[in-house]
């Protein structure tokens, strides 16, 4: 089913969003196993939310299985989710998300995904 078309909300002084290169290695582990490692992460800061590391899809080493979960952010667009299959055979449901076609204000995160901090250990500078 095609998601409804919605007018994007633009970042503003009241709801700022910035995206910058992280500038250091980011390593993502699930259950101790490395599932992604990159020197090309982007840090997205949005309003008062904690900063989120967006990892290039090409730097994910774990097997990803598309999830049925979909969400919508009025600033970023429609998000799709992935289950992560770890090297030891575990599956972590909806561990990561991506915006395949993000709104123009956050276009830099296209081709990247982020991991939930309660499902993965996202280490910056590790």
C-alpha angles and dihedrals in degrees: 000000000000113000116240117266110250131183110250121240112230123229111255142171087276092049109021123187123188130179121196136161108268090224097211140063117288119199122189119200132183116191089349094303119118108242098169137012127177148156089202103067122139122220113219116196116190125183109295096336121115114268114268127213114223111202123202108252088231090064095057110104098181122088111260123207119195112247126213090233117113129175137176131226116190089216100043107024134228117354128205124200138220134208110219120223107205125214090253091058101259122135120216109197119225092353095149140027137198140190103222092186106020121187115270095258090063099029091131091076093063109118091024134099135201131214127222109248091221090057101038138028106239107195119193115201093014 
